[in-house]
CSV table of C-alpha atoms in Angstrom, one decimal:
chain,number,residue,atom,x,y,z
A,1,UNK,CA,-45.2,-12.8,53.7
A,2,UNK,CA,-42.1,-10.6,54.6
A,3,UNK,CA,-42.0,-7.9,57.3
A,4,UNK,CA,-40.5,-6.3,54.3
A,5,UNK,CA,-43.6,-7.1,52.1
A,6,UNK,CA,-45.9,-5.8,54.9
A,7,UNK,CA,-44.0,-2.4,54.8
A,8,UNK,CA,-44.1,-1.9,51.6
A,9,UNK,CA,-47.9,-2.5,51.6
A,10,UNK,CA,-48.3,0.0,54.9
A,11,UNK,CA,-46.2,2.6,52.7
A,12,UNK,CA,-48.5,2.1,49.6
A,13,UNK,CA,-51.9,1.8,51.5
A,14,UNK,CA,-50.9,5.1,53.5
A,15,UNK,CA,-50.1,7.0,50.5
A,16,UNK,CA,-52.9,6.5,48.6
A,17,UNK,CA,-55.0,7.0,51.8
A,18,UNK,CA,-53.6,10.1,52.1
A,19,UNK,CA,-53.7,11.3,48.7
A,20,UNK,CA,-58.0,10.8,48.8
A,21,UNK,CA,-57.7,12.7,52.2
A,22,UNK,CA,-55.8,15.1,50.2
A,23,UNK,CA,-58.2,15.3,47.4
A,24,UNK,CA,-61.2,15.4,50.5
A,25,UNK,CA,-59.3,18.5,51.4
A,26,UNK,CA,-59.2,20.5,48.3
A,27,UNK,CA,-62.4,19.3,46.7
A,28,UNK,CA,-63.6,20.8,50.2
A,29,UNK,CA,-65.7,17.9,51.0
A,30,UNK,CA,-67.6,17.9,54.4
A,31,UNK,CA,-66.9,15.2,56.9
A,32,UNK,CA,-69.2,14.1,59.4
A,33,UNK,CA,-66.3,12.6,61.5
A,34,UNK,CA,-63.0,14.0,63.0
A,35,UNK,CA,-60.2,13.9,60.1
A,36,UNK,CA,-58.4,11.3,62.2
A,37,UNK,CA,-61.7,8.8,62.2
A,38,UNK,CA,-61.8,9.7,58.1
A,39,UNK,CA,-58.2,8.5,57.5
A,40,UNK,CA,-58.7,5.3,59.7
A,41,UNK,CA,-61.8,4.6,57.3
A,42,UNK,CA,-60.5,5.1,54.2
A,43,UNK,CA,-57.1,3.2,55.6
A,44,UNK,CA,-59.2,0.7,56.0
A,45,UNK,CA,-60.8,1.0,52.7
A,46,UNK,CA,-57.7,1.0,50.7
A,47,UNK,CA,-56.1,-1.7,52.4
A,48,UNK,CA,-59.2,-3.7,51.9
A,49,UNK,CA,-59.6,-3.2,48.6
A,50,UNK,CA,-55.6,-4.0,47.6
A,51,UNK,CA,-56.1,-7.1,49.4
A,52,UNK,CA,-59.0,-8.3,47.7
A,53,UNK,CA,-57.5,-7.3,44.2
A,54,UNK,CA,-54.4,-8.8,45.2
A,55,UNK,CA,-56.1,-12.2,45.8
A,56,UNK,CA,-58.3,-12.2,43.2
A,57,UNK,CA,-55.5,-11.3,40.7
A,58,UNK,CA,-54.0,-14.7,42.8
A,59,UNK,CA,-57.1,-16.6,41.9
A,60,UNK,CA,-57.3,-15.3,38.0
A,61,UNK,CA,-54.0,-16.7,38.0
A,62,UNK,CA,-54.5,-19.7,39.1
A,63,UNK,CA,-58.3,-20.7,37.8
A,64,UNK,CA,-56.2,-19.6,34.2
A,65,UNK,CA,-53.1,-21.9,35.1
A,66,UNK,CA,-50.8,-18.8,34.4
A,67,UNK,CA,-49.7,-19.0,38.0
A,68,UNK,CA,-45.8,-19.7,37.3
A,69,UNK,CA,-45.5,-17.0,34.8
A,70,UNK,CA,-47.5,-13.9,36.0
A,71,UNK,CA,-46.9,-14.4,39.8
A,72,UNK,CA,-43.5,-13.1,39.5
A,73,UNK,CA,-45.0,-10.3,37.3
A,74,UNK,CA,-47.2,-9.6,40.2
A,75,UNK,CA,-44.7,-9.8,42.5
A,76,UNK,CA,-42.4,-7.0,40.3
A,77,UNK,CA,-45.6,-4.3,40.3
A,78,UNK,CA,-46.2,-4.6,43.7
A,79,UNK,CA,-42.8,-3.6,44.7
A,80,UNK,CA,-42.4,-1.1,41.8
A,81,UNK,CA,-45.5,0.7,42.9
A,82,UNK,CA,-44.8,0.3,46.8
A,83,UNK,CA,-41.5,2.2,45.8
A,84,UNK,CA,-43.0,5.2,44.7
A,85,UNK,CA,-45.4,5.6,47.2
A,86,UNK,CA,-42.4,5.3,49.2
A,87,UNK,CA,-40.7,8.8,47.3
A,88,UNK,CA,-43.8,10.3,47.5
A,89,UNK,CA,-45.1,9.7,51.4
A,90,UNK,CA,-42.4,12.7,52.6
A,91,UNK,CA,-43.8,14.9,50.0
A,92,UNK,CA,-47.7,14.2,50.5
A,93,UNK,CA,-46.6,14.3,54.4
A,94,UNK,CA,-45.3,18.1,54.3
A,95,UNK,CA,-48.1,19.0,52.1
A,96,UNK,CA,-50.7,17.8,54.6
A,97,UNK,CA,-48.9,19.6,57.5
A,98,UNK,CA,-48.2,22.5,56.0
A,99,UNK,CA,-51.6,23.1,56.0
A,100,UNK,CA,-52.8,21.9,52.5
A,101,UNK,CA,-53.9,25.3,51.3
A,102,UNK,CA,-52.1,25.1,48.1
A,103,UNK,CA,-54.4,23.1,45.6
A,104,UNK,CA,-51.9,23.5,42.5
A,105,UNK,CA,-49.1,21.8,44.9
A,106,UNK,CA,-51.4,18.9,45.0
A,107,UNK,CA,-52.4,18.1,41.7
A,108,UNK,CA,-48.6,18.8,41.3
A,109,UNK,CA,-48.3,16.4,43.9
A,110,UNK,CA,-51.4,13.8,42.5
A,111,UNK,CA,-50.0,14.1,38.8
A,112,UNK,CA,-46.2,13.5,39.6
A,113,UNK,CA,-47.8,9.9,41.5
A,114,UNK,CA,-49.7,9.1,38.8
A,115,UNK,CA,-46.3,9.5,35.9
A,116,UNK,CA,-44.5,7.6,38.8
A,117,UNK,CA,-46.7,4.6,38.5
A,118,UNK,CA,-46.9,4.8,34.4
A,119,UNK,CA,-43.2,4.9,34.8
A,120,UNK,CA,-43.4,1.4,36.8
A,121,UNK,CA,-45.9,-0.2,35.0
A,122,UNK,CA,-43.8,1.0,31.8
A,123,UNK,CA,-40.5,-0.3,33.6
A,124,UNK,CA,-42.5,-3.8,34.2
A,125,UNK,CA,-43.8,-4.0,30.5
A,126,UNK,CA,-40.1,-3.3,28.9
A,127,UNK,CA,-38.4,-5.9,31.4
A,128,UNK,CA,-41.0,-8.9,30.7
A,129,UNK,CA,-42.0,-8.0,26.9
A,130,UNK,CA,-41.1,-11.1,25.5
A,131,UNK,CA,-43.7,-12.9,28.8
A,132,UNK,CA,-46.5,-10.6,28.0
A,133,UNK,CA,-46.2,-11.0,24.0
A,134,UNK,CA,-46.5,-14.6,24.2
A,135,UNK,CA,-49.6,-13.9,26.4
A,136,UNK,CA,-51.0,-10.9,25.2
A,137,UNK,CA,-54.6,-12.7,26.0
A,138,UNK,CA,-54.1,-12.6,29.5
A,139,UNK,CA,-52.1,-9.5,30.0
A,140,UNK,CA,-54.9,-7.2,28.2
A,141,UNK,CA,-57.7,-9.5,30.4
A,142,UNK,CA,-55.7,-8.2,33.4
A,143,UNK,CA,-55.4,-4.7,32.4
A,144,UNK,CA,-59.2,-4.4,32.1
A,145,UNK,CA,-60.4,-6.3,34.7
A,146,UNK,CA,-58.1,-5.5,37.8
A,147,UNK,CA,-56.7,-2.1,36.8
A,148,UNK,CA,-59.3,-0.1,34.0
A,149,UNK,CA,-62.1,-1.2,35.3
A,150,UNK,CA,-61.3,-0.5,39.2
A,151,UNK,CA,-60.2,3.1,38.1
A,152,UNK,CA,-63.2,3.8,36.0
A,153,UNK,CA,-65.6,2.6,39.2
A,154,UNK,CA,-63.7,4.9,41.7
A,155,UNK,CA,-64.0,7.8,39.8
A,156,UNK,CA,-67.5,7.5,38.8
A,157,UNK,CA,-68.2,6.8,42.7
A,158,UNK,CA,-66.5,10.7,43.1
A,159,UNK,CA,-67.7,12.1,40.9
Protein backbone atom coordinates (compact mmCIF):
# COMPACT_ATOMS: atom_id res chain seq x y z
CA UNK A 1 0.00 0.00 0.00
CA UNK A 2 0.97 3.48 -1.49
CA UNK A 3 0.15 6.80 0.10
CA UNK A 4 -0.99 7.26 -3.39
CA UNK A 5 -3.34 4.10 -3.14
CA UNK A 6 -4.61 5.40 0.25
CA UNK A 7 -5.68 8.64 -1.51
CA UNK A 8 -7.24 7.42 -4.01
CA UNK A 9 -9.31 5.29 -1.66
CA UNK A 10 -10.07 8.52 0.83
CA UNK A 11 -11.17 10.32 -2.59
CA UNK A 12 -13.49 7.37 -3.57
CA UNK A 13 -14.80 6.49 -0.01
CA UNK A 14 -15.58 10.33 0.44
CA UNK A 15 -17.45 10.58 -2.67
CA UNK A 16 -19.59 8.01 -2.42
CA UNK A 17 -20.17 8.99 1.24
CA UNK A 18 -21.23 12.03 0.21
CA UNK A 19 -23.25 11.23 -2.55
CA UNK A 20 -25.71 8.92 0.17
CA UNK A 21 -25.55 12.09 2.34
CA UNK A 22 -26.62 13.74 -0.75
CA UNK A 23 -29.37 11.40 -1.55
CA UNK A 24 -30.29 11.65 2.65
CA UNK A 25 -30.75 15.28 1.72
CA UNK A 26 -33.14 15.25 -1.00
CA UNK A 27 -35.03 12.10 -0.18
CA UNK A 28 -35.48 14.30 3.03
CA UNK A 29 -34.65 11.69 5.42
CA UNK A 30 -34.64 12.42 9.17
CA UNK A 31 -31.49 12.09 11.17
CA UNK A 32 -31.29 11.40 14.68
CA UNK A 33 -27.72 12.74 14.82
CA UNK A 34 -25.92 16.00 13.85
CA UNK A 35 -25.06 15.81 9.83
CA UNK A 36 -21.42 15.81 10.79
CA UNK A 37 -21.89 12.39 13.19
CA UNK A 38 -24.08 10.97 9.89
CA UNK A 39 -21.16 11.51 7.43
CA UNK A 40 -18.52 9.99 9.96
CA UNK A 41 -20.96 6.82 10.02
CA UNK A 42 -21.66 6.29 6.82
CA UNK A 43 -17.61 7.10 6.17
CA UNK A 44 -17.21 4.55 8.06
CA UNK A 45 -19.69 2.35 6.42
CA UNK A 46 -18.34 2.83 2.95
CA UNK A 47 -14.92 2.45 3.82
CA UNK A 48 -15.79 -0.71 5.58
CA UNK A 49 -17.57 -2.19 3.13
CA UNK A 50 -14.87 -1.46 0.05
CA UNK A 51 -12.42 -3.03 2.26
CA UNK A 52 -14.13 -6.09 2.86
CA UNK A 53 -15.20 -6.43 -0.97
CA UNK A 54 -11.71 -5.61 -1.81
CA UNK A 55 -10.36 -8.58 0.25
CA UNK A 56 -12.80 -10.85 -0.48
CA UNK A 57 -12.49 -10.16 -4.29
CA UNK A 58 -8.48 -10.89 -3.07
CA UNK A 59 -9.56 -14.16 -1.55
CA UNK A 60 -11.98 -15.22 -4.73
CA UNK A 61 -8.86 -14.78 -6.44
CA UNK A 62 -6.86 -16.71 -4.83
CA UNK A 63 -9.08 -19.82 -3.45
CA UNK A 64 -9.83 -19.87 -7.70
CA UNK A 65 -5.96 -19.58 -8.46
CA UNK A 66 -6.74 -16.63 -10.94
CA UNK A 67 -4.60 -14.52 -8.70
CA UNK A 68 -1.82 -13.50 -11.49
CA UNK A 69 -4.37 -12.64 -14.10
CA UNK A 70 -7.26 -10.75 -12.42
CA UNK A 71 -5.15 -8.88 -9.66
CA UNK A 72 -3.89 -6.60 -12.13
CA UNK A 73 -7.52 -6.21 -13.40
CA UNK A 74 -8.33 -5.33 -9.91
CA UNK A 75 -5.74 -3.17 -9.55
CA UNK A 76 -6.92 -1.19 -13.07
CA UNK A 77 -10.80 -0.63 -11.60
CA UNK A 78 -9.68 0.54 -8.55
CA UNK A 79 -7.79 3.35 -9.96
CA UNK A 80 -10.32 3.93 -12.82
CA UNK A 81 -13.09 4.41 -10.41
CA UNK A 82 -10.92 6.33 -7.76
CA UNK A 83 -10.36 8.74 -10.77
CA UNK A 84 -13.78 9.63 -11.19
CA UNK A 85 -14.68 10.12 -7.89
CA UNK A 86 -11.79 12.26 -8.04
CA UNK A 87 -13.66 14.70 -11.13
CA UNK A 88 -16.64 14.44 -9.27
CA UNK A 89 -15.65 15.35 -5.32
CA UNK A 90 -15.44 19.43 -6.58
CA UNK A 91 -18.72 19.06 -8.12
CA UNK A 92 -20.68 17.00 -5.24
CA UNK A 93 -18.56 19.54 -2.79
CA UNK A 94 -20.29 22.92 -4.32
CA UNK A 95 -23.50 21.20 -4.45
CA UNK A 96 -23.49 20.35 -0.77
CA UNK A 97 -22.49 23.90 0.14
CA UNK A 98 -24.43 25.61 -1.93
CA UNK A 99 -27.10 24.49 0.13
CA UNK A 100 -28.33 21.28 -1.84
CA UNK A 101 -31.75 22.69 -2.53
CA UNK A 102 -31.60 21.80 -6.11
CA UNK A 103 -32.74 17.96 -6.43
CA UNK A 104 -32.51 17.91 -10.44
CA UNK A 105 -28.67 19.15 -10.00
CA UNK A 106 -28.23 15.99 -8.08
CA UNK A 107 -29.53 13.32 -9.92
CA UNK A 108 -27.69 15.41 -12.67
CA UNK A 109 -24.91 15.05 -10.35
CA UNK A 110 -25.75 11.02 -9.23
CA UNK A 111 -26.44 10.02 -13.02
CA UNK A 112 -23.19 11.74 -14.56
CA UNK A 113 -21.18 9.31 -11.61
CA UNK A 114 -22.87 6.56 -12.39
CA UNK A 115 -21.99 6.90 -16.81
CA UNK A 116 -18.55 7.83 -15.26
CA UNK A 117 -18.07 4.47 -13.77
CA UNK A 118 -19.86 2.52 -16.85
CA UNK A 119 -17.37 4.50 -18.81
CA UNK A 120 -14.44 2.81 -16.58
CA UNK A 121 -15.68 -0.40 -16.23
CA UNK A 122 -16.32 -0.18 -20.22
CA UNK A 123 -12.57 1.28 -20.57
CA UNK A 124 -11.31 -1.88 -18.36
CA UNK A 125 -13.43 -4.52 -20.45
CA UNK A 126 -12.07 -3.06 -23.99
CA UNK A 127 -8.28 -2.93 -22.71
CA UNK A 128 -8.26 -6.71 -21.23
CA UNK A 129 -10.93 -8.40 -23.73
CA UNK A 130 -8.83 -10.95 -24.85
CA UNK A 131 -8.09 -11.80 -20.47
CA UNK A 132 -11.75 -11.78 -19.79
CA UNK A 133 -12.77 -13.92 -22.99
CA UNK A 134 -10.46 -16.67 -22.13
CA UNK A 135 -12.17 -16.47 -18.66
CA UNK A 136 -15.50 -15.53 -19.19
CA UNK A 137 -16.39 -18.14 -16.16
CA UNK A 138 -14.82 -16.02 -13.73
CA UNK A 139 -15.39 -12.61 -15.05
CA UNK A 140 -19.37 -13.13 -15.04
CA UNK A 141 -18.91 -15.00 -11.36
CA UNK A 142 -17.34 -11.68 -10.34
CA UNK A 143 -19.88 -9.40 -11.85
CA UNK A 144 -22.63 -11.12 -9.89
CA UNK A 145 -21.20 -11.83 -6.85
CA UNK A 146 -19.04 -8.56 -5.90
CA UNK A 147 -20.81 -5.91 -7.99
CA UNK A 148 -24.82 -7.05 -8.98
CA UNK A 149 -25.46 -8.57 -6.11
CA UNK A 150 -23.95 -5.74 -3.69
CA UNK A 151 -26.05 -3.07 -5.69
CA UNK A 152 -29.26 -5.01 -5.66
CA UNK A 153 -28.83 -5.43 -1.60
CA UNK A 154 -28.16 -1.62 -1.06
CA UNK A 155 -30.99 -0.50 -2.85
CA UNK A 156 -33.47 -2.87 -1.45
CA UNK A 157 -31.97 -1.76 2.10
CA UNK A 158 -33.29 2.03 0.74
CA UNK A 159 -35.84 1.45 -0.43
Amino acid sequence: LSFFNLSLFFFQVCCIALLVISFMRVKNIELWLREGQVFGLILLAVSTGLILKTLSLLAMTFILGIEKIYTGLLAYLFNYLAVASMVFLPIIFYYIFKGAENAAFFWWILGSYGASVLICWSVLVFKNKTLLVNNLFYFILYLCTFEIAPLVIIFKALA
